[in-house]
Structure formats: structure tokens, C-alpha cells
Short mmCIF file of C-alpha atoms in Angstrom, two decimals:
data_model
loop_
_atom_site.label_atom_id
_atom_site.label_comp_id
_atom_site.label_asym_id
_atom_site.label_seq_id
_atom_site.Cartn_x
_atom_site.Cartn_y
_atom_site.Cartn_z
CA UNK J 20 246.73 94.02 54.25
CA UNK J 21 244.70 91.60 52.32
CA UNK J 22 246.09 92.61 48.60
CA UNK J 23 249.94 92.76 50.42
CA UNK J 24 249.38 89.43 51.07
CA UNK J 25 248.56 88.25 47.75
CA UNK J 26 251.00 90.03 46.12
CA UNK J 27 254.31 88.06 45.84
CA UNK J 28 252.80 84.78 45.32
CA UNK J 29 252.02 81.97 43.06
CA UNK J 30 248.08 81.33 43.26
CA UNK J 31 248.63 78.16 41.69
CA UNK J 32 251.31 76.75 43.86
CA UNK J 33 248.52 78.03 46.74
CA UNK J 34 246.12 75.86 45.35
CA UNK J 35 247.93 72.86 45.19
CA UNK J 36 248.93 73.83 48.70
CA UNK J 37 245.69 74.01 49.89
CA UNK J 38 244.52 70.22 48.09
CA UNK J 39 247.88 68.94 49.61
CA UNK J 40 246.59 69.80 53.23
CA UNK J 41 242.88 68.49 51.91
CA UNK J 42 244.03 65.48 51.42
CA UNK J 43 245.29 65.25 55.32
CA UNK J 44 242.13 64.36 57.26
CA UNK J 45 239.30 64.65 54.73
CA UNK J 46 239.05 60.92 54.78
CA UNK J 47 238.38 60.56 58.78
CA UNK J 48 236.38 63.77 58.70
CA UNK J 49 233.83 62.38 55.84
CA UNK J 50 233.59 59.58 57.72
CA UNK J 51 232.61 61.74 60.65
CA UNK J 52 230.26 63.93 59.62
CA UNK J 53 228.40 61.10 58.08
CA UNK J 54 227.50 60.12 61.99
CA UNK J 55 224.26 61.29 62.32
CA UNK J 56 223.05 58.59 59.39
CA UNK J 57 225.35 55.86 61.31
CA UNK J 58 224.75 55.85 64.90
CA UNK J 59 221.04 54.52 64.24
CA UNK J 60 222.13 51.79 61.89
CA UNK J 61 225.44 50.24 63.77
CA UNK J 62 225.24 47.73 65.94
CA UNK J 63 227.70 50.17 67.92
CA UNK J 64 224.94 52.55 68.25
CA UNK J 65 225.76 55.66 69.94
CA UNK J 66 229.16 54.87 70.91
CA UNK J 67 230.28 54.20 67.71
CA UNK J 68 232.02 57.83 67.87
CA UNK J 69 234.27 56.38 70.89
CA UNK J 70 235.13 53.50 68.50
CA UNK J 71 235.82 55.62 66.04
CA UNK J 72 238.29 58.45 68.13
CA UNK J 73 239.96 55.29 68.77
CA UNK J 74 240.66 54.03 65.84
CA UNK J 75 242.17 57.27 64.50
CA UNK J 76 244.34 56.86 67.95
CA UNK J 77 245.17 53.33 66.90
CA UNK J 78 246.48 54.75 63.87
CA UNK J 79 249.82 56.77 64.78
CA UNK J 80 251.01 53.31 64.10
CA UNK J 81 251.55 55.83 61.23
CA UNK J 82 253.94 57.97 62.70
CA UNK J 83 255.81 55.75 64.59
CA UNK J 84 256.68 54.05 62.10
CA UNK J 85 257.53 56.51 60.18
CA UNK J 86 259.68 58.09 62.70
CA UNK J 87 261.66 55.03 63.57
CA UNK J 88 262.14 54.55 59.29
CA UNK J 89 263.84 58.03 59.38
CA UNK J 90 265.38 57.31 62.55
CA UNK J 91 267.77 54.04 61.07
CA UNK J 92 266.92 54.23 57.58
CA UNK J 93 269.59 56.73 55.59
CA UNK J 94 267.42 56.71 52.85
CA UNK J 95 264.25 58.38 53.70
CA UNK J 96 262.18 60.05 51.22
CA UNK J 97 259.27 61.69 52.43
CA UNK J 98 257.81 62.44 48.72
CA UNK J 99 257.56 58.96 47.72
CA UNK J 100 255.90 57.99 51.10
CA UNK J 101 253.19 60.71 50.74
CA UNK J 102 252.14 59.52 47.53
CA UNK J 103 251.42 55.87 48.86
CA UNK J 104 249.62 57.59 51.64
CA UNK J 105 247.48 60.00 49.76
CA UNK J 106 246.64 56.73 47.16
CA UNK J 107 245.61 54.72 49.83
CA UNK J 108 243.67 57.27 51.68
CA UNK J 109 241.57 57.35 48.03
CA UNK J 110 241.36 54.06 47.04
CA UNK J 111 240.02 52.52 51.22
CA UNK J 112 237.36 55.29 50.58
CA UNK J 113 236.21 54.24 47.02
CA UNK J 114 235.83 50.97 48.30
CA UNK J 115 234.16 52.35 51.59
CA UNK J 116 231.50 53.52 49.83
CA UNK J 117 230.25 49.74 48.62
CA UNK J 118 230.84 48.25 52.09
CA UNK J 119 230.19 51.16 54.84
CA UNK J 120 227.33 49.03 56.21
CA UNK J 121 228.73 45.56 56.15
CA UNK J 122 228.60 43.95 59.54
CA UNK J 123 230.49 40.48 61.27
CA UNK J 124 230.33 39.01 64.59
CA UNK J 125 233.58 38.77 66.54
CA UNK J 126 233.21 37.74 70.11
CA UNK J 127 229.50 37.06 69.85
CA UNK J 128 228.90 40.47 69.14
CA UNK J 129 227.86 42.28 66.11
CA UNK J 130 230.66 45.06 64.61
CA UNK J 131 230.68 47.20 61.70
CA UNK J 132 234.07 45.98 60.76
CA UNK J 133 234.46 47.31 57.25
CA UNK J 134 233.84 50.63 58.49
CA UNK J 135 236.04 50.72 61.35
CA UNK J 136 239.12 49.24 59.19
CA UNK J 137 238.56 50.77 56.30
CA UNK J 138 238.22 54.35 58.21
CA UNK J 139 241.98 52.80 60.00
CA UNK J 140 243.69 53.11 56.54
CA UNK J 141 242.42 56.99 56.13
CA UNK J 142 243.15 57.56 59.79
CA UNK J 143 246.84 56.27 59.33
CA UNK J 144 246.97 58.96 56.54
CA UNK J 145 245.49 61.96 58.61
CA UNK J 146 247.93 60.80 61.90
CA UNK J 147 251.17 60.65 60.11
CA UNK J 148 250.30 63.92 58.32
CA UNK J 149 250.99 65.71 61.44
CA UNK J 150 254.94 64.69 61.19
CA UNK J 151 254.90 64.00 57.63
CA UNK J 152 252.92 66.22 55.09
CA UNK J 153 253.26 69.62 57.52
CA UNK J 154 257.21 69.56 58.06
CA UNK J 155 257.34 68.75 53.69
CA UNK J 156 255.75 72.19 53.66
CA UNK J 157 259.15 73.85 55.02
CA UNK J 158 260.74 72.88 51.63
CA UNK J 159 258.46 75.85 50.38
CA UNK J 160 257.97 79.78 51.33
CA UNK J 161 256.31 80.25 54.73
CA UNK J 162 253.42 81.85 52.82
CA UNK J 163 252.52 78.41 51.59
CA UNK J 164 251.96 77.07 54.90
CA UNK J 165 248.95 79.14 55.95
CA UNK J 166 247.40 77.52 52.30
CA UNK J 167 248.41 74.43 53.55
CA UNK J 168 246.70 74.91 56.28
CA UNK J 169 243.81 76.31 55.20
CA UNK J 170 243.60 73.26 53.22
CA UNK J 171 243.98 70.82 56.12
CA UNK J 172 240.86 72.83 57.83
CA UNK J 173 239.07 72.44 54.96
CA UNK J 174 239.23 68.65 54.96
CA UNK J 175 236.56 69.40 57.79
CA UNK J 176 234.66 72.16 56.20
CA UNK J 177 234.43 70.61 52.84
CA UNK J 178 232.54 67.35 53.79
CA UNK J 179 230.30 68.91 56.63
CA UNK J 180 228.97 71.08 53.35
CA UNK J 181 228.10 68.34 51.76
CA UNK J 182 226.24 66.33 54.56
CA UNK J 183 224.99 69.93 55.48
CA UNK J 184 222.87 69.73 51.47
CA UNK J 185 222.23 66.06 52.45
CA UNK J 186 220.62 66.39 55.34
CA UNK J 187 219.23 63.93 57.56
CA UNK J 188 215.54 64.41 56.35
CA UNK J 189 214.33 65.08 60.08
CA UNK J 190 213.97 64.11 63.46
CA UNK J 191 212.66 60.39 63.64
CA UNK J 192 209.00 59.61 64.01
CA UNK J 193 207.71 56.86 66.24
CA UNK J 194 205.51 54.17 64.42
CA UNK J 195 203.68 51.20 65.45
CA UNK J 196 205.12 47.89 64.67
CA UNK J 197 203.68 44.56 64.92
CA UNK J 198 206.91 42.59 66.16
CA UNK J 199 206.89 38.37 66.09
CA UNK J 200 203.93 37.19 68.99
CA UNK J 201 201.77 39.69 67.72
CA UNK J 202 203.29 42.56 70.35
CA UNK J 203 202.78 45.74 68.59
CA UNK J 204 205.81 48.13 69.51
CA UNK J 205 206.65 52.07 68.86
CA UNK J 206 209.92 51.71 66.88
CA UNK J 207 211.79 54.86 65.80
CA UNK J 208 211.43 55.53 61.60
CA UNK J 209 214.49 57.67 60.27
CA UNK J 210 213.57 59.61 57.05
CA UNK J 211 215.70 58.93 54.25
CA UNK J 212 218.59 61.93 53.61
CA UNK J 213 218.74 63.39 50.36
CA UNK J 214 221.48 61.03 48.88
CA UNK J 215 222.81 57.92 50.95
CA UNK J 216 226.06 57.49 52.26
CA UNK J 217 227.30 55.62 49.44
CA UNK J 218 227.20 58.24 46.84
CA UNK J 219 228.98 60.31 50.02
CA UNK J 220 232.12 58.70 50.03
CA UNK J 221 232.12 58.01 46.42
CA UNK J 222 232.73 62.20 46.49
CA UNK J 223 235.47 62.20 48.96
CA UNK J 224 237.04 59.27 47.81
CA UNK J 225 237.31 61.29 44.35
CA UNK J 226 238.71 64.37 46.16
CA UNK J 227 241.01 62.65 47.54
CA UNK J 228 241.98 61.33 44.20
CA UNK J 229 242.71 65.20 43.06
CA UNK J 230 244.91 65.58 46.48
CA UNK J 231 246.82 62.86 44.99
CA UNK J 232 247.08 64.79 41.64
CA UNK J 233 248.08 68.08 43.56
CA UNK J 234 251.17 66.99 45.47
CA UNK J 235 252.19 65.42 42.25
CA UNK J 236 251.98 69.11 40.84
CA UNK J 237 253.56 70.73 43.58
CA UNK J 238 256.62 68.31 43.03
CA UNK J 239 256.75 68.04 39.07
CA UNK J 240 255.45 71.82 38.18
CA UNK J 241 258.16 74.25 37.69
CA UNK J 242 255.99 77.03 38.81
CA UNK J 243 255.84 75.76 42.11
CA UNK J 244 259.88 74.28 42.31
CA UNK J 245 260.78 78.05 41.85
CA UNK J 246 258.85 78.02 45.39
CA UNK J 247 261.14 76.04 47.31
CA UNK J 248 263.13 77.99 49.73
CA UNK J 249 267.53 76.56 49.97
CA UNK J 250 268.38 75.35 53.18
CA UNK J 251 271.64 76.18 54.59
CA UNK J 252 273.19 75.34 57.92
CA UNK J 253 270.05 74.26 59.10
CA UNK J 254 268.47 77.35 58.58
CA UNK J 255 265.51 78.05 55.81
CA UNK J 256 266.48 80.86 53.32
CA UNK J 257 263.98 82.22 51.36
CA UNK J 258 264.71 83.39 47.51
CA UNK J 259 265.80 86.50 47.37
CA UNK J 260 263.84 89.19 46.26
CA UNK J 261 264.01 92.70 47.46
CA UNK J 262 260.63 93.51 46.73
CA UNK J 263 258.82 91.17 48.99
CA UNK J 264 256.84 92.45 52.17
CA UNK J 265 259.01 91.81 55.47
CA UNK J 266 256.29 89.82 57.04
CA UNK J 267 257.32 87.06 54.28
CA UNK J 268 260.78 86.46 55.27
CA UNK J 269 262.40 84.38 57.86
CA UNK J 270 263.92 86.04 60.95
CA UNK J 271 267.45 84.29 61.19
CA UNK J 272 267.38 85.64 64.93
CA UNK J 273 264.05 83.51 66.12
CA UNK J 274 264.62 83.04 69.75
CA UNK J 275 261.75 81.62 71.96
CA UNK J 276 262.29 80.62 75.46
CA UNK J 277 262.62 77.07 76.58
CA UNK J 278 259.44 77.74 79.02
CA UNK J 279 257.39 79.66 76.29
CA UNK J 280 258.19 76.50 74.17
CA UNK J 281 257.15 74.35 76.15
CA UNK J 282 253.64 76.59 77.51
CA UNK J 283 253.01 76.25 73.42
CA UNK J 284 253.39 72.56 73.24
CA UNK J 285 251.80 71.55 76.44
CA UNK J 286 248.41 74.04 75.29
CA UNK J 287 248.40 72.21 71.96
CA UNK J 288 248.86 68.76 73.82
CA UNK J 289 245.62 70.05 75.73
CA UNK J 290 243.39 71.41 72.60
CA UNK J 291 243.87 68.18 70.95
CA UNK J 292 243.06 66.42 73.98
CA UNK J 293 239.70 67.85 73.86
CA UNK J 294 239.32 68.29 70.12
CA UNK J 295 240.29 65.09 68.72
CA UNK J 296 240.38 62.98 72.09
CA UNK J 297 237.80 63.63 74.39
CA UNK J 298 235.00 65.50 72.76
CA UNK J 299 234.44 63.87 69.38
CA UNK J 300 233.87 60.83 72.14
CA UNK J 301 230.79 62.18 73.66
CA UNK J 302 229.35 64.46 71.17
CA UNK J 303 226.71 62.26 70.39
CA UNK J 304 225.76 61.86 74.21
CA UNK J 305 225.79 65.16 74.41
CA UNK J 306 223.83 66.18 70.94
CA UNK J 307 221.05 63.45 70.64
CA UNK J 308 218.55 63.83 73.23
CA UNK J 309 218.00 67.39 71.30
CA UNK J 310 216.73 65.53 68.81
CA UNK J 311 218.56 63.70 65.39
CA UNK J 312 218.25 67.57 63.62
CA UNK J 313 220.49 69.19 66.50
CA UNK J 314 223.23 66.49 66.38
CA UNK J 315 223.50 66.74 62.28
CA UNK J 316 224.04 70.88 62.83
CA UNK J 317 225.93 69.97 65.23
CA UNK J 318 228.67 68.34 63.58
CA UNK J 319 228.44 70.02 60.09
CA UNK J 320 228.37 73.45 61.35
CA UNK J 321 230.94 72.73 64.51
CA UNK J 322 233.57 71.09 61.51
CA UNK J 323 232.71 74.30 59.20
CA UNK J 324 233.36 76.32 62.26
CA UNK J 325 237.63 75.26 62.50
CA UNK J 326 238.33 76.25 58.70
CA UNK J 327 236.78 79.45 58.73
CA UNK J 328 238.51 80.41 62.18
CA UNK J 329 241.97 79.47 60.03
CA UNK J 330 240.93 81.59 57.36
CA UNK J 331 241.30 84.02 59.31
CA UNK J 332 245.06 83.98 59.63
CA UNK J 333 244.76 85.33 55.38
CA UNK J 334 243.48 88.57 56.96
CA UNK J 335 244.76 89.38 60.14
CA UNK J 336 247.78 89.31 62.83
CA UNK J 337 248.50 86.03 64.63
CA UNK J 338 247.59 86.79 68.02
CA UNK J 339 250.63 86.49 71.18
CA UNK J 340 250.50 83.83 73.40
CA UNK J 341 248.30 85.59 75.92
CA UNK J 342 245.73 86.13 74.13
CA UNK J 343 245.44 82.62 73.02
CA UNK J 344 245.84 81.36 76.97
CA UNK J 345 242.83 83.35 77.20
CA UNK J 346 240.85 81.31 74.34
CA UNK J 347 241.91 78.19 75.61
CA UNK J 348 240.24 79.69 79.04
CA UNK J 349 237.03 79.77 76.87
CA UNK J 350 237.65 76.56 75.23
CA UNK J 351 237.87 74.77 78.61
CA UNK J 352 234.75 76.00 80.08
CA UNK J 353 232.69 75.31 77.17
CA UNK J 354 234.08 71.82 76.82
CA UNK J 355 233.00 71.54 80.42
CA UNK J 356 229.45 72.24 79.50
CA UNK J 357 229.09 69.83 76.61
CA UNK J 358 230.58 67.53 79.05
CA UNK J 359 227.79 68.15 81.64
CA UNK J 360 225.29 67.78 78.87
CA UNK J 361 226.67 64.15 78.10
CA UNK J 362 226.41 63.10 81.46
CA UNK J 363 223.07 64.45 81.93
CA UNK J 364 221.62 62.47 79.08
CA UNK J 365 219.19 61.20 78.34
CA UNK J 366 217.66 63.99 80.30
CA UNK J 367 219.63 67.13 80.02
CA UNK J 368 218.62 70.49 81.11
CA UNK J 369 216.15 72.44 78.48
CA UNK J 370 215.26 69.05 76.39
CA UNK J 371 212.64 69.56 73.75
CA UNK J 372 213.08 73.37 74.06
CA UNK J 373 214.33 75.21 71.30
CA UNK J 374 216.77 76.64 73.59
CA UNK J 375 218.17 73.78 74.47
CA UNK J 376 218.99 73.00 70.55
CA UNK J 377 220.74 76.53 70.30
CA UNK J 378 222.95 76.45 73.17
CA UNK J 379 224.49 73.11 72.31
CA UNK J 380 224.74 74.02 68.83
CA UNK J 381 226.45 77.07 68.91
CA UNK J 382 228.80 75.74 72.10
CA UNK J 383 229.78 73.35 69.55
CA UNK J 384 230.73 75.99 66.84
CA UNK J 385 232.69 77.82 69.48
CA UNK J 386 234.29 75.29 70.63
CA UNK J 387 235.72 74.05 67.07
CA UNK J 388 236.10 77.37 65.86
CA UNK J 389 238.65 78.80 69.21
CA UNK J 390 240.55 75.11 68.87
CA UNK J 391 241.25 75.65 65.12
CA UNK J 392 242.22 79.35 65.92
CA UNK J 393 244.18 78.23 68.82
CA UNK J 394 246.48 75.71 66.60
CA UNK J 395 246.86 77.68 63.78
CA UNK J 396 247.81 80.32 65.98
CA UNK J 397 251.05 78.08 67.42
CA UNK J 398 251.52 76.44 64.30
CA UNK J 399 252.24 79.97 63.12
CA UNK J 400 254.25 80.67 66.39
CA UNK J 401 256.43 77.39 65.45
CA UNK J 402 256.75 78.39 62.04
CA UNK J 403 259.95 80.30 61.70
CA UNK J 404 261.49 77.73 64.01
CA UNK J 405 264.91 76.72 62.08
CA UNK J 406 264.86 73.75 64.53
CA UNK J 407 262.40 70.81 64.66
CA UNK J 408 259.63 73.05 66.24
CA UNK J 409 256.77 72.02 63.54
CA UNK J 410 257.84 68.06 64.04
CA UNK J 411 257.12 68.78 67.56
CA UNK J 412 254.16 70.32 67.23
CA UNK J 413 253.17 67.37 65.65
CA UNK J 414 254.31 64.84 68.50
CA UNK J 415 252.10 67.12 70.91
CA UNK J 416 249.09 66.73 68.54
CA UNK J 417 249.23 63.29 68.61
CA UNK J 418 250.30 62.64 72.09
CA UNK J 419 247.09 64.53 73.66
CA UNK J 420 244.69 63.09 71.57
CA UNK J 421 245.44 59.33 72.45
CA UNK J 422 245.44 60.63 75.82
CA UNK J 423 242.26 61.79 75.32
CA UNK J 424 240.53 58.92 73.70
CA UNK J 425 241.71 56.67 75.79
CA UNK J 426 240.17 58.48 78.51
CA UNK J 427 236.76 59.04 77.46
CA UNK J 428 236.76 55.63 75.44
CA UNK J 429 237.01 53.86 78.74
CA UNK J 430 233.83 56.43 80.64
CA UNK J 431 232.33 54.93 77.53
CA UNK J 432 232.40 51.75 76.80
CA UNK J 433 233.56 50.35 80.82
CA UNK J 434 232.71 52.93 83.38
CA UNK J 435 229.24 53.54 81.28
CA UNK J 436 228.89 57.47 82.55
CA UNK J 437 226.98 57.92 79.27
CA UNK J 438 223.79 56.69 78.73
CA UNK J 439 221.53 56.90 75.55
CA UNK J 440 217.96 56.98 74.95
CA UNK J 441 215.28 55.88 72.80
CA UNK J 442 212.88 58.84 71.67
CA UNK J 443 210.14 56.20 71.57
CA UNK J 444 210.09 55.05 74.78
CA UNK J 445 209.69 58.45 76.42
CA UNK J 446 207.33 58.44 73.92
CA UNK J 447 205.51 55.79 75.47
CA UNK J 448 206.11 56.30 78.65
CA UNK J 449 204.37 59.06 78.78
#
């Protein structure tokens, strides 16, 4: 099945493909993964997360905008607006990497505010990709998409490698530390990572420079124009060729049932509402009392985890829509145990147990892995759609994480249902 699928196809045009759909959310998730080292040093501390979830929500300013521009503008090219996004994206994480830990005060209290609004600028480009970059894949052959896709997941994998090699040098150490008065206090010491955060960003900020690059490719190259697919009457015809497997062509019969549509929509509204909403939120809460190691596996291996499950459509059948009712069963009860976890804190169940670090770990990984899976899975569903079912898809993305983060943002920051702790002063206390 594997060498059917790669026969008939451009590797290059897959390529650029896949850095096209890189260049979608690498910015926000660099930012992410880089968490671990910035939760200690913010002034937001360890609800800088819920800040940061959102933000990105703040940011489909994006695709409004965008929406109402095609809406009452006749003249709407989506090419030239991708390349202003995908320029910006590079250019507010180049300068990121300078001013990441520049703080101000606004309303007598500290923020980091050239984090936070520098991350808005990559988070407008990662929010209007949903309705923006994924649709422009429809001007090529379906085959492209999964690339593009692939691509997009990787935006999570890529990055959570490299702060996987940086580490976080270890859990912190308590030290003794003569304050002003003379009071001596334990105070938490965080060993240095391997390289800082600066030279970090200074790498995505250049891979997002070659995302740039690669849409200009897929636009300019003629080896990937002789990939577009004619559209006609609404409906996408591939080029002809008599010799390509069936699974590559478009069914001009697609029918899907108004409820089925809708099941699809509403269970991708919900899987973003826990996977970019409501858990990002609370995954420090529910990470840190394991200790600073199990929250830095936690979100390299748990963004690694949603690529690798989307690699997977390269290889195998896209599943039917029960079997992926019954993986958002699974995603739903896990979520509800990292949930319990975050409320428990900062004493949950099995602390300082090596058990304890496993089982949120790997809930983690499952739970990012099934969620990727899950919206591949009705991306693919949508795919054939000759209608608007991808822009759609999109809308339900975007719609059920703001739902989401505005939800757990308020637990957060007003209803305080989270608390966090200080290894130091169980330290002393006991």
C-alpha cells in the first residue's frame, strides 16, 4: 500500500507541501514547548499557559477578518495574503528571540508583554491558517493534502525535538539564600538547559523563513503547477491520467448526510475544545508537582505524539466515523484525568513516585496522539467535499477552542480552582 501511494506523485511538490503546512503553527508551538524554561521566570508564573491559549484565541481576529475581506471584497487573493502571513510569522519570531524575557508593568502589575504580543502576530498566522492555508490546498491533488498535513503536525513535532535535545537540565534544587534583613530562605535554583531560549527561536524563526520560500515554490515551480487540479462547476477535477490508483481521484457522487455532517463538525468543535482550549490551560497544573523533568516530557513528547498519529494516514485506511466516536470516548476520559490531576495540585495522587511521572506522561501522549488522529481523520472525511466542507472544518476548529479557553482561562485566573506550589516550601515544611 505504502509504494501505491508514492507512486503517482511529485516528491518535491510533497515537500513543499509539507513546509507550507510547517509554517501553520510552528510559531505558537515553539513558543509552547519552550514553557517549561518560562513558567519559572514570568511574572505570570504558572498561568502563563492560560495567557497564552488566550492569546492564540484573541487571534482569529485573523480569520474574521479575513472572512469578511472575501465576503465584500471582489478581489481576494489568498496567495498574496499567505505570503504577508508566513513573513510576519518569521520576522515577530527573529525578533522574539532578543526580547522573549522583556517585562513592563501595566496596571501595577508586572507582564511579559513582548512575549505575549509578539507570540499574537504568530498566533494570527496559525488561526487564519485553518480557513486560509488548508482550503489553498484544494487548488492541488488530494494527495497533497495529507503532506500538508503532515506538515502542519509537524509544526508541533519539529520544535518539541528540539527542546527535547535542550533539555531543561533537571528538576530544581532548593538552596539557601540570605535575603535583605539577614533572613536566610530556601529558594528554588533551575539548572541552566543546554542552549537558552534565544538561540531557540532564532531556529524557528529561520524555519519559518524556508516555509516562506516553499509556498513561493509551490506557486512559481512548474513541477508543482502541473499539480493543480481544474475546477469546474464547482466541482474539483483531477488531471487525467488513467494510470493513477482509484483511491487518488475524486468521487463526483460524495454524498454525506446533513446529520453525519454535522456529528463530524460538532466532534471536531469538541477535540479542539480540549486540545487547543481547555487542556493546554492546565497542563502545567496538572504536570508540575511531578517535578520540572515530568512537565518538559510532557509537552515535547505529548506535541511529538499528534504528528506521528497523522503519519499514519501515509500507511493506512482512514478509519469510519464510529470508530473515531470511539477515540473521542478515550480522549474524553483521559482529559478527565489530567483534569483531576490539575485540581488536585499541589498534592495530586502518587506525587514523588515514579508512577505518578509515568501515568501523566503517557496520558498526555495519548491524549495528543487520538486528537491529531481524530482530526486528520475528518479532515480526510471532509476532503472530497466539492462544497465548503474544509472551510467549515475550519470554523469548528476555531469556534471550540475559544470556547475552550475562555472557559478554563476564567477557573484560572478568577475562580482560582488551580493552585501551584513551591517545591521548596514542602521542602521546608517538612
Amino acid at each position: 500500500m505504502l509504494s501505491q501511494k508514492l507512486s503517482n506523485r511529485r516528491l518535491l511538490v510533497d515537500l513543499l507541501a509539507l513546509m507550507f503546512g510547517l509554517g501553520a503553527w510552528i510559531g505558537v508551538n515553539g513558543i509552547y514547548v519552550q514553557l517549561p524554561l518560562l513558567v519559572n521566570e514570568a511574572p505570570e508564573g504558572w498561568s502563563l499557559p492560560a495567557h497564552m491559549v488566550m492569546l492564540v484565541q484573541f487571534a482569529n481576529l485573523g480569520p474574521i477578518l479575513y472572512t469578511l475581506y472575501i465576503k465584500y471584497n471582489k478581489w481576494a487573493c489568498d496567495k498574496y495574503i499567505t505570503y504577508v502571513l508566513l513573513a510576519a510569522g518569521a520576522m515577530s519570531t527573529f525578533i522574539l528571540a532578543f526580547l522573549y524575557d522583556k517585562t513592563t508593568i501595566i496596571f501595577g502589575n508586572k507582564h511579559s508583554t513582548a512575549l505575549l504580543s509578539l507570540m499574537f502576530v504568530t498566533a494570527i498566522v496559525g488561526c487564519t491558517s485553518s480557513v486560509l492555508f488548508m482550503p489553498y490546498m484544494r487548488n492541488y491533488r488530494e494527495i497533497y493534502l495529507v503532506s500538508y498535513l503532515v506538515g502542519e503536525g509537524l509544526s508541533g513535532f519539529v520544535p518539541s525535538l528540539v527542546a527535547l535535545i535542550q533539555g531543561v537540565g533537571g528538576n530544581p534544587e532548593c538552596l539557601n539564600i540570605t535575603k535583605p534583613g539577614s533572613n536566610v530562605e530556601l529558594t528554588p535554583y533551575y539548572p541552566e538547559p543546554r542552549f537558552s531560549s534565544q538561540t531557540f527561536f532564532i531556529f524557528i524563526g529561520i524555519l519559518l523563513f524556508l516555509c516562506f520560500l516553499a509556498f513561493l515554490g509551490l506557486n512559481n515551480l512548474s513541477i508543482a503547477i502541473g499539480e493543480r487540479v481544474k475546477h469546474s462547476a464547482n466541482m474539483e477535477t483531477l488531471p487525467t491520467d488513467t494510470r493513477a490508483p482509484p483511491s487518488y481521484k475524486t468521487n463526483s457522487g460524495w454524498a454525506m448526510s446533513k446529520q453525519v455532517y454535522l456529528y463530524l463538525l460538532i466532534m471536531m468543535g469538541m477535540v479542539c475544545f480540549l486540545g487547543n482550549g481547555t487542556l493546554p490551560s492546565i497542563q502545567s497544573y496538572s504536570c508540575l508537582p511531578y517535578g520540572n523533568v515530568a512537565y518538559h516530557l510532557t509537552v515535547t513528547l505529548s506535541s511529538m505524539a499528534g504528528p506521528l498519529a497523522m503519519c499514519l494516514g501515509f500507511v493506512i485506511k482512514m478509519p469510519e466515523v464510529n470508530f473515531l466516536s470511539g477515540l473521542m470516548v478515550i480522549v474524553i476520559a483521559l482529559s478527565s484525568f489530567v483534569c483531576f490531576l490539575a485540581v488536585e495540585s499541589p498534592t495530586p495522587p502518587l506525587q514523588n513516585t515514579w508512577l505518578g511521572e509515568f501515568l501523566v506522561v503517557l496520558s498526555w501522549i495519548l491524549i495528543s496522539g487520538l486528537i491529531g488522529f481524530i482530526k486528520l481523520g475528518i479532515t480526510t472525511l471532509f476532503r472530497p467535499d466539492p462544497g465548503r466542507g474544509l472551510y467549515y472544518t475550519g470554523v469548528a476548529t476555531q469556534i471550540g477552542s475559544l470556547i475552550g479557553a475562555i472557559i478554563t482561562f476564567v477557573l484560572v485566573n478568577h475562580a482560582k480552582l488551580f493552585h501551584s506550589y513551591s517545591p521548596c516550601l514542602l521542602v521546608a515544611a517538612n
